[in-house]
Coordinates of C-alpha atoms in Angstrom, one line a residue:
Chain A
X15 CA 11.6 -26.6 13.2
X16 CA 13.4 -26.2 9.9
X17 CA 10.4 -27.0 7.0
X18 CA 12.3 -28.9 4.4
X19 CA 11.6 -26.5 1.7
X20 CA 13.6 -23.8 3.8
X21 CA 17.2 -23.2 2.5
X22 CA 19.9 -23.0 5.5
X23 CA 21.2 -20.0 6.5
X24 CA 22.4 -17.3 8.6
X25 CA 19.3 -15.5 10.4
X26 CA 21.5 -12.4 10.6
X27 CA 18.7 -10.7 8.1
X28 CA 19.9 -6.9 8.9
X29 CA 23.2 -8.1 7.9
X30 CA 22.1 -8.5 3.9
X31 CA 19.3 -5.8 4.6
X32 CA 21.5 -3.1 5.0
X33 CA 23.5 -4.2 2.3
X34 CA 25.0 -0.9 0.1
X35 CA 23.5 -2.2 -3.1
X36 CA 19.7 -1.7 -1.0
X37 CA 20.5 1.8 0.2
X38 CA 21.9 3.1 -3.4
X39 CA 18.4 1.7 -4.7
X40 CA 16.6 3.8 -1.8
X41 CA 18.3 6.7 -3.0
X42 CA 17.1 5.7 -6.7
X43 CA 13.7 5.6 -5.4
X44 CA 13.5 9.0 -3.8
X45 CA 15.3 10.6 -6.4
X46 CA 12.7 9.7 -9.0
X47 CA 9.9 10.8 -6.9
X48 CA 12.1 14.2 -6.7
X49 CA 12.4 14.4 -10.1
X50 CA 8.9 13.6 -10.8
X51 CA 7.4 16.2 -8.8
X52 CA 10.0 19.1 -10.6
X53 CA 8.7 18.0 -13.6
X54 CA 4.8 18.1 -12.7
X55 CA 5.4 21.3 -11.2
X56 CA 6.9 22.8 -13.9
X57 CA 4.0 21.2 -16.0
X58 CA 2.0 23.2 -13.4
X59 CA 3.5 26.2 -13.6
X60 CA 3.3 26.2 -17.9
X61 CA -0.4 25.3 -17.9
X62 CA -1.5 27.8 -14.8
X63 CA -2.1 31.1 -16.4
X64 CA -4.8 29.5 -19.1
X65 CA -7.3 28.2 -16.3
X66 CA -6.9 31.5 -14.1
X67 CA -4.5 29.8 -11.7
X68 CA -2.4 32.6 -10.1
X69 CA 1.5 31.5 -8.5
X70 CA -0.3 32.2 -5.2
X71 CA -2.9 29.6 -6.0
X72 CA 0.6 27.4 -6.7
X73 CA 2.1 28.2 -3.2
X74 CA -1.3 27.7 -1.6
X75 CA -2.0 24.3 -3.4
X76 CA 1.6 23.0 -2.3
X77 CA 1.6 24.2 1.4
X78 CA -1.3 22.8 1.9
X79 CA -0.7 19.5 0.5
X80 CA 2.6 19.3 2.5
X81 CA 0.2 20.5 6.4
X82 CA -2.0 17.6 5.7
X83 CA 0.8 15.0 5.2
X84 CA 2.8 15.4 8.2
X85 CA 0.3 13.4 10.3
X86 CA -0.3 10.7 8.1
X87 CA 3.6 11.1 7.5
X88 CA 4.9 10.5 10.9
X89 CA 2.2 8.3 11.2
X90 CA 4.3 5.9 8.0
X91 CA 7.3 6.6 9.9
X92 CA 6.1 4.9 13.0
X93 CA 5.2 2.1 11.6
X94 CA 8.2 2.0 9.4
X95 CA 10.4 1.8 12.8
X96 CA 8.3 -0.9 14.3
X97 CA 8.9 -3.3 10.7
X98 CA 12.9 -2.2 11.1
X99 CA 14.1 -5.4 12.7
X100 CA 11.9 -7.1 10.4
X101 CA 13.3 -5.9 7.3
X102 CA 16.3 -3.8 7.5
X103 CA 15.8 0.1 6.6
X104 CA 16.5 0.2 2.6
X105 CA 13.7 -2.4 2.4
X106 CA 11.3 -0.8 4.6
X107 CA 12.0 2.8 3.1
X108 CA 11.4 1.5 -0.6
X109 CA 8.3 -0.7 0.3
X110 CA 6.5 0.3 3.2
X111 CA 7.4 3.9 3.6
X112 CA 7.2 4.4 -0.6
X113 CA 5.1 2.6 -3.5
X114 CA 3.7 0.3 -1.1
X115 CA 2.1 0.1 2.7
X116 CA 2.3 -1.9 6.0
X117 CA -0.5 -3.7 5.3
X118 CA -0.2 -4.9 1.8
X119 CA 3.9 -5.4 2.2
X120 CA 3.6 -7.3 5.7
X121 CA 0.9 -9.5 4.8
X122 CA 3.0 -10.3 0.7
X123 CA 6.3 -11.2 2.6
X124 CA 4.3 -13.8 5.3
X125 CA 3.1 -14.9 2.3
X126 CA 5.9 -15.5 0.4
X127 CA 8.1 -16.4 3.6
X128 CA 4.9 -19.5 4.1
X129 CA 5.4 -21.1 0.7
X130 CA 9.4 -21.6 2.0
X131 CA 8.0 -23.4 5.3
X132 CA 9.4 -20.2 7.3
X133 CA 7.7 -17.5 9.3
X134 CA 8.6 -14.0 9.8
X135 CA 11.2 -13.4 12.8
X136 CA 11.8 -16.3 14.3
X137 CA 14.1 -18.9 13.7
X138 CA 13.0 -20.2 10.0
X139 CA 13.5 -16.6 9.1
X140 CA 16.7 -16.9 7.5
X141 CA 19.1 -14.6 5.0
X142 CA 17.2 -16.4 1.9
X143 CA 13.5 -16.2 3.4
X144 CA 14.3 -12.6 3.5
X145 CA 15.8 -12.4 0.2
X146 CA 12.6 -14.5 -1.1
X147 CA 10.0 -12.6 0.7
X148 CA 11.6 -9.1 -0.4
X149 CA 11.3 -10.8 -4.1
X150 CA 8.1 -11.7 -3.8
X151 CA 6.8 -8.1 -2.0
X152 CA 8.6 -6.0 -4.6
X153 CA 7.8 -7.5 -7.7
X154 CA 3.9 -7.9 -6.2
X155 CA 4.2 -4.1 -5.8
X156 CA 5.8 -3.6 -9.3
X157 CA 2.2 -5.0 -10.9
X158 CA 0.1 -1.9 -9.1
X159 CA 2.9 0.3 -11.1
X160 CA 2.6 -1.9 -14.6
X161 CA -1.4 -2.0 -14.0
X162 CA -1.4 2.0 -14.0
X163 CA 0.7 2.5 -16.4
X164 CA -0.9 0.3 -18.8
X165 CA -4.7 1.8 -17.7
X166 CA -4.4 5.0 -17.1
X167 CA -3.9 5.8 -20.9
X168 CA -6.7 3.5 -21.8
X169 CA -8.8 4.8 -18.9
X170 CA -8.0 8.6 -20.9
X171 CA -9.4 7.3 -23.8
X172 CA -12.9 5.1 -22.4
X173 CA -13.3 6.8 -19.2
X174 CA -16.8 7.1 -18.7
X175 CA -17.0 3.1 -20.4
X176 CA -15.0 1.5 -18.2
X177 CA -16.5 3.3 -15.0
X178 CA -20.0 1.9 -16.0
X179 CA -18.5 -1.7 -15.3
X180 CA -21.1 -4.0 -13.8
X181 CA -21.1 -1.7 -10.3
X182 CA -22.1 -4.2 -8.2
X183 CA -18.9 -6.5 -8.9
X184 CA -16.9 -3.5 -8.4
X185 CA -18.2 -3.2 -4.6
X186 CA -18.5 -7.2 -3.8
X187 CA -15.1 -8.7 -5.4
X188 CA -13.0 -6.1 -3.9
X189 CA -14.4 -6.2 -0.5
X190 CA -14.6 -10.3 -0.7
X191 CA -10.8 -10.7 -1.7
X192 CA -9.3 -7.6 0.7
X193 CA -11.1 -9.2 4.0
X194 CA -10.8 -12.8 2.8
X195 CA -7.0 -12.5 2.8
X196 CA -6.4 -9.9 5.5
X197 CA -9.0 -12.4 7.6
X198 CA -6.9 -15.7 6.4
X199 CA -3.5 -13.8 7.4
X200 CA -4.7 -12.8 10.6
X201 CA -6.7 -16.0 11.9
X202 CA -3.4 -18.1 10.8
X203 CA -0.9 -16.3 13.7
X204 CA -4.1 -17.2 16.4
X205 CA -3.0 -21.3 16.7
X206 CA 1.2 -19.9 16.9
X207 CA 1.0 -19.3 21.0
X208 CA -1.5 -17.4 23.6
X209 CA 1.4 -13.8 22.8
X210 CA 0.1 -14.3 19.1
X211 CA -3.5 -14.1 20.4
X212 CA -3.0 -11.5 22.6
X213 CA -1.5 -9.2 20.0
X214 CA -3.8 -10.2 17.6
X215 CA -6.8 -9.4 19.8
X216 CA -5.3 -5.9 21.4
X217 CA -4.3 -4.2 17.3
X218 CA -7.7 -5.2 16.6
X219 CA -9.5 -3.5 19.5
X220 CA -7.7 -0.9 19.7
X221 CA -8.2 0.0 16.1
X222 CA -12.0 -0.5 16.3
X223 CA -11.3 1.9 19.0
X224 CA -9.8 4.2 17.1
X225 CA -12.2 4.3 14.0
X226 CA -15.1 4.6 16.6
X227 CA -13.7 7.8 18.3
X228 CA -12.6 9.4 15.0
X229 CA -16.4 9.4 13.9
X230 CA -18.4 10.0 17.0
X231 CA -15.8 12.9 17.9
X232 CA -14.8 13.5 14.7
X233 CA -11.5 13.6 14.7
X234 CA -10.2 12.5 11.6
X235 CA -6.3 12.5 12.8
X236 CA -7.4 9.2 14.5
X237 CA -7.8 7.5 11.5
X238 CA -4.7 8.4 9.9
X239 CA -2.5 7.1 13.4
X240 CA -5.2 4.4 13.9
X241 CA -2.3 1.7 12.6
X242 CA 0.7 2.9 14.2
X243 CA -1.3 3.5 17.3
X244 CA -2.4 0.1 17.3
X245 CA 0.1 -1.8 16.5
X246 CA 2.8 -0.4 19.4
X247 CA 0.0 -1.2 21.8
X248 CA -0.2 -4.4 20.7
X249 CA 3.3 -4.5 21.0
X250 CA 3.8 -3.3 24.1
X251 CA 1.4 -6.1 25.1
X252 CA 3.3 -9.0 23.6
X253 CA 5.7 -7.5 26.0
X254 CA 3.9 -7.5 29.0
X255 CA 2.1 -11.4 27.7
X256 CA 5.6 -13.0 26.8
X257 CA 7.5 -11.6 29.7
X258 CA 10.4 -11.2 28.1
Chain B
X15 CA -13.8 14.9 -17.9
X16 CA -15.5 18.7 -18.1
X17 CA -16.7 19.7 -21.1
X18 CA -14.2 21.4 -23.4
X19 CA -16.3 23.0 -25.9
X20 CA -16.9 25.8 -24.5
X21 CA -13.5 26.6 -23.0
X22 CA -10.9 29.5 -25.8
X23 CA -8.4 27.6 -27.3
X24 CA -5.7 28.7 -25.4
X25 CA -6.5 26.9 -22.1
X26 CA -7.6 23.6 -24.4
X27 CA -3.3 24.4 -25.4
X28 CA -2.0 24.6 -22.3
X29 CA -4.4 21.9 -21.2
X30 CA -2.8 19.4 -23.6
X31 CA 0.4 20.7 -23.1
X32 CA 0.3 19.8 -19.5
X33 CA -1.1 16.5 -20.3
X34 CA 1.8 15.3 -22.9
X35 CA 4.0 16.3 -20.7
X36 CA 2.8 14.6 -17.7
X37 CA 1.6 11.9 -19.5
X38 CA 4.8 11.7 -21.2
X39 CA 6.9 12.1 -17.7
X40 CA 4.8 10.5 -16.1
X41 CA 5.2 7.3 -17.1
X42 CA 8.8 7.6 -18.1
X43 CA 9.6 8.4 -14.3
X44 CA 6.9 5.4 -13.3
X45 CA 9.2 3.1 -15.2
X46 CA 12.0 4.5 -13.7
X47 CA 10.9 3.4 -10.2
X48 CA 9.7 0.1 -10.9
X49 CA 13.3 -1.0 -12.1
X50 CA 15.1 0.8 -9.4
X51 CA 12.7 -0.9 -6.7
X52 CA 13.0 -4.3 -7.7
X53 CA 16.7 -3.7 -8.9
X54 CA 17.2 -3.9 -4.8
X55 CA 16.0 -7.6 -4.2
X56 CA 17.0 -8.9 -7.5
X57 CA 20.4 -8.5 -6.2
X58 CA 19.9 -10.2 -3.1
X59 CA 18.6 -12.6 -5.0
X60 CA 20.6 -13.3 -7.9
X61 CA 24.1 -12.4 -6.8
X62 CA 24.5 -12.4 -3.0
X63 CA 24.8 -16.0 -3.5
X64 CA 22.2 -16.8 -0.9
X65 CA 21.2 -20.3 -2.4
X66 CA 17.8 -19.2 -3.8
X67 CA 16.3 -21.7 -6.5
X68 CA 14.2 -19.9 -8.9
X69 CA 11.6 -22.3 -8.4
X70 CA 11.1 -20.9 -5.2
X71 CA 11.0 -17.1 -6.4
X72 CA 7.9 -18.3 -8.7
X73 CA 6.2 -19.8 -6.1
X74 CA 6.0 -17.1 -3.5
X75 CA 5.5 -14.6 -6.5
X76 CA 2.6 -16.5 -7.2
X77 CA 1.1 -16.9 -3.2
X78 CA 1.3 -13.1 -3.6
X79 CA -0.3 -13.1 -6.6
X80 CA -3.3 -15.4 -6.1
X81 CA -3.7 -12.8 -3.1
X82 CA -3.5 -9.7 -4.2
X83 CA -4.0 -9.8 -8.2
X84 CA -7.8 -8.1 -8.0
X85 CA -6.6 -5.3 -6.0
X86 CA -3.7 -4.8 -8.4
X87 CA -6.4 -4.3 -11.3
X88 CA -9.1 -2.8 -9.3
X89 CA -7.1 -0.1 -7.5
X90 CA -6.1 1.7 -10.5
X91 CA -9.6 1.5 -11.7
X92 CA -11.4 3.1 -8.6
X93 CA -8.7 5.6 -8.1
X94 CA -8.7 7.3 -11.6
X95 CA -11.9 8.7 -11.4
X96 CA -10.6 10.7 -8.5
X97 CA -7.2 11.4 -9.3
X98 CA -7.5 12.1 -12.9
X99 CA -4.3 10.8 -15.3
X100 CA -1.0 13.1 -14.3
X101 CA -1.6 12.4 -10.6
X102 CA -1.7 8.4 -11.5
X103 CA 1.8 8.2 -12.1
X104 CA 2.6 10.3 -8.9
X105 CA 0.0 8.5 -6.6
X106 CA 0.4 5.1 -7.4
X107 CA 4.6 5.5 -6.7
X108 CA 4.1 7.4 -3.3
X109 CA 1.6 5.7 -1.8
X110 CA -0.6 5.8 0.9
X111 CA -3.4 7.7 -1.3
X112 CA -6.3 7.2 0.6
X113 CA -5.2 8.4 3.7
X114 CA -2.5 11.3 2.6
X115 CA -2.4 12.3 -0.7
X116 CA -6.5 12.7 -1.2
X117 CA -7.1 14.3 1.8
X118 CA -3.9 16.4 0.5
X119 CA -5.5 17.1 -2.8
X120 CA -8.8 17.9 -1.3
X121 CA -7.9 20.7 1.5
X122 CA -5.8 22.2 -1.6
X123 CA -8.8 22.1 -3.9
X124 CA -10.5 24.4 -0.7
X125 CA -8.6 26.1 0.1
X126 CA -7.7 28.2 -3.4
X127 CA -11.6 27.3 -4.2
X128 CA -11.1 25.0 -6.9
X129 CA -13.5 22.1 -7.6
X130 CA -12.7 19.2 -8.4
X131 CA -12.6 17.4 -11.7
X132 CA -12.2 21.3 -13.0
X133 CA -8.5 22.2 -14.5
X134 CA -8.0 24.5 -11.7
X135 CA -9.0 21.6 -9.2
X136 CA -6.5 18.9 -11.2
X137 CA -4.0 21.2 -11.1
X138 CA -4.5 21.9 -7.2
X139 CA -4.3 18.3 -6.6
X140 CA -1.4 17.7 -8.8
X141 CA 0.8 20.8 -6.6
X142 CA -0.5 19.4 -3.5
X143 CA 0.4 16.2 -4.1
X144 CA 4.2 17.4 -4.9
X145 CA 3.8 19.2 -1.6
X146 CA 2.5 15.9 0.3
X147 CA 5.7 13.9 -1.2
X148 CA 8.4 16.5 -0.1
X149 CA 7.1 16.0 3.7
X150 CA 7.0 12.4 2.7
X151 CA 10.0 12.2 1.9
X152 CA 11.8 14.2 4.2
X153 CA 10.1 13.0 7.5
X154 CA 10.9 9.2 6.1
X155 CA 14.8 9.9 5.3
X156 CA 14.7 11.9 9.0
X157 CA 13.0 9.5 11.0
X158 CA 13.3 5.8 9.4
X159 CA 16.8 6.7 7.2
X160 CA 18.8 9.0 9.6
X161 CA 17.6 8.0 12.6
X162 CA 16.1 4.4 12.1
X163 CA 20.0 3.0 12.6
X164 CA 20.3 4.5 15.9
X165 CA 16.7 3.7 17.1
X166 CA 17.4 0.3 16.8
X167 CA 20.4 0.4 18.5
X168 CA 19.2 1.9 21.7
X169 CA 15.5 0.0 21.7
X170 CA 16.1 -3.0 24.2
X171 CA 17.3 -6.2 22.6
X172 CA 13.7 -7.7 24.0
X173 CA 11.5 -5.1 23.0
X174 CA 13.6 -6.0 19.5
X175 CA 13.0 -9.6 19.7
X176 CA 9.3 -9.1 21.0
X177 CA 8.6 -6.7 17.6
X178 CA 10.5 -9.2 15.3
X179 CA 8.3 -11.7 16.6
X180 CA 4.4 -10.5 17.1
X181 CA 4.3 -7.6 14.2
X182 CA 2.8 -9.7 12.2
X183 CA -0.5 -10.5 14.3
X184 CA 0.0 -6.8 15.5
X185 CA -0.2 -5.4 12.1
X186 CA -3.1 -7.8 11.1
X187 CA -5.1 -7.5 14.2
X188 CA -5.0 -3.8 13.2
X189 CA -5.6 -4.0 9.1
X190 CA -8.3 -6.5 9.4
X191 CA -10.8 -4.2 11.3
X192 CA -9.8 -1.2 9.1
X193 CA -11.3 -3.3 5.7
X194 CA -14.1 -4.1 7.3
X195 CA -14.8 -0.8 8.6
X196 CA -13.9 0.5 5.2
X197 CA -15.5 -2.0 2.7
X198 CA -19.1 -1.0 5.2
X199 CA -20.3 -4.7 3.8
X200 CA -21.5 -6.9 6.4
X201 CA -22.7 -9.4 4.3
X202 CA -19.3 -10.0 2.1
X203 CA -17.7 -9.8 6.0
X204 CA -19.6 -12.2 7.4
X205 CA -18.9 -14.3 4.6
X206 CA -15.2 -13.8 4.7
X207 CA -14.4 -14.2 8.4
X208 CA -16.1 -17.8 8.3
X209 CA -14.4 -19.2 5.3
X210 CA -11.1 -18.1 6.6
X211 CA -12.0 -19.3 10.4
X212 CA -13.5 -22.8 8.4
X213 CA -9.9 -23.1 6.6
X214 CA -7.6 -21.9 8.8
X215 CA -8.8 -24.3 12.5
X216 CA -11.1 -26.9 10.5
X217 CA -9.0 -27.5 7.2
X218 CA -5.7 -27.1 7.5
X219 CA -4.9 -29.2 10.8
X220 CA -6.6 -31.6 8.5
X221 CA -5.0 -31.0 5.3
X222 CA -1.6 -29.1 6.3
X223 CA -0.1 -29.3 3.0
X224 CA -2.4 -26.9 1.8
X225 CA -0.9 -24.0 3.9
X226 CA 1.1 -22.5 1.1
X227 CA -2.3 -21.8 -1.1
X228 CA -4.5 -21.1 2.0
X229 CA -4.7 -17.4 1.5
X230 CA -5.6 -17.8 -2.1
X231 CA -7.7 -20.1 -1.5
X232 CA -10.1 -17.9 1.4
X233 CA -9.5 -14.8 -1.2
X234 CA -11.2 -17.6 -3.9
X235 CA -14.1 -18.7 -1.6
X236 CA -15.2 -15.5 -0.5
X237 CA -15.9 -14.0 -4.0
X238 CA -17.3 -16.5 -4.6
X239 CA -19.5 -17.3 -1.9
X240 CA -19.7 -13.8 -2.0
X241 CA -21.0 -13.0 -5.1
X242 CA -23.2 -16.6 -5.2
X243 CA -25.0 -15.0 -1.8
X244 CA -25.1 -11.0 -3.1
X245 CA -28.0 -9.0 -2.2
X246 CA -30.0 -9.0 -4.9
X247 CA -32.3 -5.8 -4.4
X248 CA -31.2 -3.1 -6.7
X249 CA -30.8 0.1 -3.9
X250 CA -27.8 -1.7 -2.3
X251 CA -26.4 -2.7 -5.8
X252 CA -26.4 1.0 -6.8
X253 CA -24.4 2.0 -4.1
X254 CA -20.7 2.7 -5.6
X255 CA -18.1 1.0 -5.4
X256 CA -15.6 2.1 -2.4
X257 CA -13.4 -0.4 -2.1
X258 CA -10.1 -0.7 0.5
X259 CA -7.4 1.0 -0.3
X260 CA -4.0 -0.7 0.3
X261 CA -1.7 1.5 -1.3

């Protein structure tokens, strides 16, 4: 069962997930994207008047941007509820729901939980896997935030240069790493039991499904609940498969 | 970037005004974030006495590395073009940019008839994006903060155990069709589904040790493979770039 890699330990993960320290780090989190957006804002606000902006341009700009985010919003949020048991709330509030995503945070703590010997949520999963795979999630999203903010001034300064890079390594290495992994990740829970298939199988399908009726009927919302739609029905039929 | 030349020079000003200062800001709050969101788990790991060799913290840093480390370089680079530098330091900390905050940029670019890549339109996107992260934030402290306690406490223990169990293949199942529906590259697909079916039922009940580098290792092959086995004729090279978006 145990890997011998895997420290011993309580599997009481919410237990050290909900810990204080987590929340007050939460509240960190959204209070810099608070202050952040003041700041631009007023940024906005200074610069307006010089490239004919009027303050109902402003208000425009801002309630639209706030309409077209409840979807893909509540869509987060959904997901974010499914991962709670996984991860505790603080953890899935600061990674999943803010600077990172489902996908990339999901597939980073398997990871990370794999080179202990573990796997997420069941036994192996223990107080230390958690505190590992946490680690190893937050400090792999920390490098999108170091990578912009050492490019973007350099990107200011050779913008057009750098965009020229060879364009067809830009489409192929991308594409090759993002489906080689996701592909790896996702073939690796098939051998686990006929549940993990099933799931697998049903997130999959029902995404294709998704994506296929948001272009032919053009509804675009589909794309944006495609992943929270998917993965409670593939929930709902590990259910039904496990019989539990 | 638009041509400035023409432009009086008192929007080039305010221009550069709003650019030190969100440049400036920017990156200052940016910073801010990164240390409070690893400030969390650095805890858990360094004082909640959980028995945690740092050995171990390298090596899963480094699974996730050999993973993800293109996308953390490549991201960045596709997005800028799009976002333009202010909204950087807001996009890359909110996340989800593909499928909220462009989208959110764009209908405010429309709707006050901006376009973009003009000052009016970065500015549009910049306020829209401000306006995307207050829903953001207030439907995620709502829904996953507020109420995220007591949803757990009245979902069945076995609808519990069944999500702490199969979300990963759930989640997977579900993110795997989305990049290849994204990335549109059948070739690179075929590619990649192959050397991860080859390494993950041929090689590793043959070589199990090698489970803790198999994801870097399919992420290795299949740039490689696919670049070795690239179409070659020019109209599908010029295509751009559109890679997946994770964040």
């Amino acid at each position: 069962m145990h890997a011998p890699m895997a420290p011993t330990g309580s599997t009481d993960i919410l237990a050290i997930a909900n810990a204080p320290v987590l929340w007050l780090c939460v509240a960190g989190v959204f209070g810099v994207i608070v202050v952040q957006s003041l700041i631009f804002l007023r940024a906005v606000r200074r610069a307006a008047p010089a490239v004919q902006m009027t303050p109902g341009d402003i208000r425009t700009s801002f309630r639209s941007g706030a309409v077209s985010a409840i979807g893909p919003s509540l869509a987060v949020a959904l997901v974010a509820i499914a991962l709670l048991a996984l991860f505790g709330a603080p953890a899935v509030l600061s990674r999943i729901g803010l600077i990172g995503s489902a996908a990339y945070d999901v597939s980073a703590a398997g990871i990370a939980a794999g080179t202990l010997g573990a796997k997420l949520g069941d036994e192996s999963y223990t107080q230390s896997v958690f505190a590992v795979a946490f680690f190893a999630m937050s400090i792999g999203g920390a490098m999108w935030m170091i990578a912009t903010l050492i490019l973007t001034p350099l990107l200011r300064r050779g913008d057009a240069k750098i965009r020229a890079i060879n364009p067809a390594a830009m489409a192929i290495v991308p594409a090759a790493a993002l489906i080689g992994a996701f592909a790896c990740l996702g073939f690796t829970e098939l051998p686990k039991s006929g549940t993990h298939v099933v799931t697998f199988a049903v997130s999959a399908a029902v995404m294709a499904l998704s994506l296929l009726l948001a272009k032919t009927l053009g509804k675009s919302w589909l794309r944006e609940w495609g992943l929270a739609i998917s993965i409670v029905t593939a929930l709902g039929s590990a259910l039904l498969t496990s019989g539990s | 970037m638009t041509s400035t030349s023409t432009a009086p020079a008192a929007t080039d000003q305010a221009m550069a005004e709003f650019d030190r200062t969100t440049s400036r800001w920017g990156r200052a709050t940016m910073i801010a974030g990164l240390l409070v969101s690893i400030a969390g788990p650095l805890y858990l790991v360094f004082a909640a006495r959980l028995d945690i060799a740092p050995a171990q913290l390298w090596i899963a840093f480094a699974a996730v590395a050999a993973t993800f480390g293109i996308i953390w370089i490549v991201e960045p680079l596709t997005y800028y073009p799009i976002l333009g530098p202010a909204a950087m330091y807001q996009a890359f900390m909110i996340g989800n940019i593909s499928n909220k905050l462009l989208p959110a940029a764009l209908i405010a670019q429309t709707n006050i008839g901006a376009r973009p890549g003009t000052r009016r339109g970065q500015l549009a996107s910049v306020v829209a994006i401000c306006g995307a992260a207050a829903v953001h934030l207030a439907s995620l402290a709502l829904f996953v903060g507020l109420l995220g306690s007591w949803l757990i406490s009245v979902i069945p223990p076995a609808a519990m155990n069944v999500t702490r169990l199969y979300v990963l293949p759930a989640v997977l199942g579900a993110v795997l069709v989305q990049a290849i529906v994204s990335m549109k590259q059948p070739r690179t697909t075929v590619i990649a589904l192959a050397v991860a079916a080859a390494l993950v039922f041929l090689v590793l009940p043959a070589v199990p040790g090698l489970a803790m580098v198999s994801t870097a290792i399919a992420v290795l092959g299949t740039v490689l493979l696919a670049w070795f086995f690239r179409s070659r004729q020019p109209a599908s090279e010029a295509r751009p770039a559109q890679p997946v978006h994770l964040k």
